[in-house]
Amino acid sequence: MNKRRLAFGLSLGLAVLGGAAAPAEAAAAPMSPAAFRMPAKSFAELSAEIAKARAIDPRAFVAVNGIVSHAPEADARARGRKAPVALYLAKLGPSALMPMLEMLAVDAPRGIPAESAPGLRRDLIEAVGLLKDARALPVLYAILEDTTEDAATVRTVTEAIARVGTDEAAARVLGALDASRDEERTRSILAGMGECRRLRVAEALAARLRSTGDEATARAAARSLGRAGNAWAWKTVGDRREEAKIRETAARALVDAYVRRDGEARYAASNALMVVDAPETPAIVAEAKKGASPEVAKALDKLAQRFARNPTRAR
């Protein structure tokens, strides 16, 4: 484990607390239910990997625990609404994976105030996703497939799976979307899907944006398409073979949404188009103007002007 990362993990608690003790009213968090939804074989394999990782590098477990145990105090002292605990954990690197999976699937962090436990669990899920390690997928799948999870957790775990980005990960996210019968859960899955930069995911988002009659769902799909096609984000992707098609797919669906919708959904589509910055956008807008009503044609002219001076354009 990198010595600087280790020192960071071990010292974070003292740094954010200034040496303060944990609140007296802190109570042990309940064991995570993820283990009980995992297939027995997957859980046994995970347990063995955790034990092996602990034997090889127990310091990683200490470092993760140091950050996690003081996360509530870090949140309380943050100038914003929440401390970036997930980033702190992810910065520890690959050796932090098994300690975090242990907390998510085997033995939840202890001594955490009840009101802090859900947010901390989401921090762990997010941090696991940022590591982009496929070994985390069985645990993440178990969380995603639990239909009793709250909307924020569903979005976070969808993003985490999407970031892993394998074919299987994409298929599981799409399967969860197809199986969802709850509008809030559906919107949460849609909101997280954009982190999976696969054509089949972009096509599913485009299809949902076109078909939904719910404005909140349309906004979620539009924003997620913006993330899937984000021109800046694509510069950091190793495999860019599907980039052009994904950005074009997103642009076509977003222009269509801009034409057919108004209010916040139209605004979301416009913003996403700027982020995607597909080179086909001017032609798609021009095509949409053919046969459009005077009011829609005027709105499309404004969209074209905005795109021409796009302030988010990747250079």
XYZ file of C-alpha atoms in Angstrom, residues 137 141 144 158 160-175 196 198 200-201:
24
model
C -19.943 -6.365 -8.662
C -25.677 -6.241 -7.643
C -29.208 -2.795 -6.612
C -26.295 2.247 -10.194
C -21.010 2.444 -9.032
C -21.950 -0.498 -11.266
C -21.974 1.739 -14.324
C -18.449 2.963 -13.584
C -17.124 -0.602 -13.622
C -18.351 -0.569 -17.203
C -18.168 -4.257 -18.163
C -20.685 -5.887 -20.498
C -22.170 -7.703 -17.525
C -22.427 -4.473 -15.526
C -24.271 -2.766 -18.378
C -26.626 -5.729 -18.716
C -27.446 -5.745 -14.997
C -28.206 -2.035 -14.953
C -30.467 -2.363 -17.984
C -32.143 -5.377 -16.416
C -21.810 3.586 -18.153
C -21.804 1.858 -23.567
C -26.641 -0.044 -25.494
C -27.024 2.083 -22.349
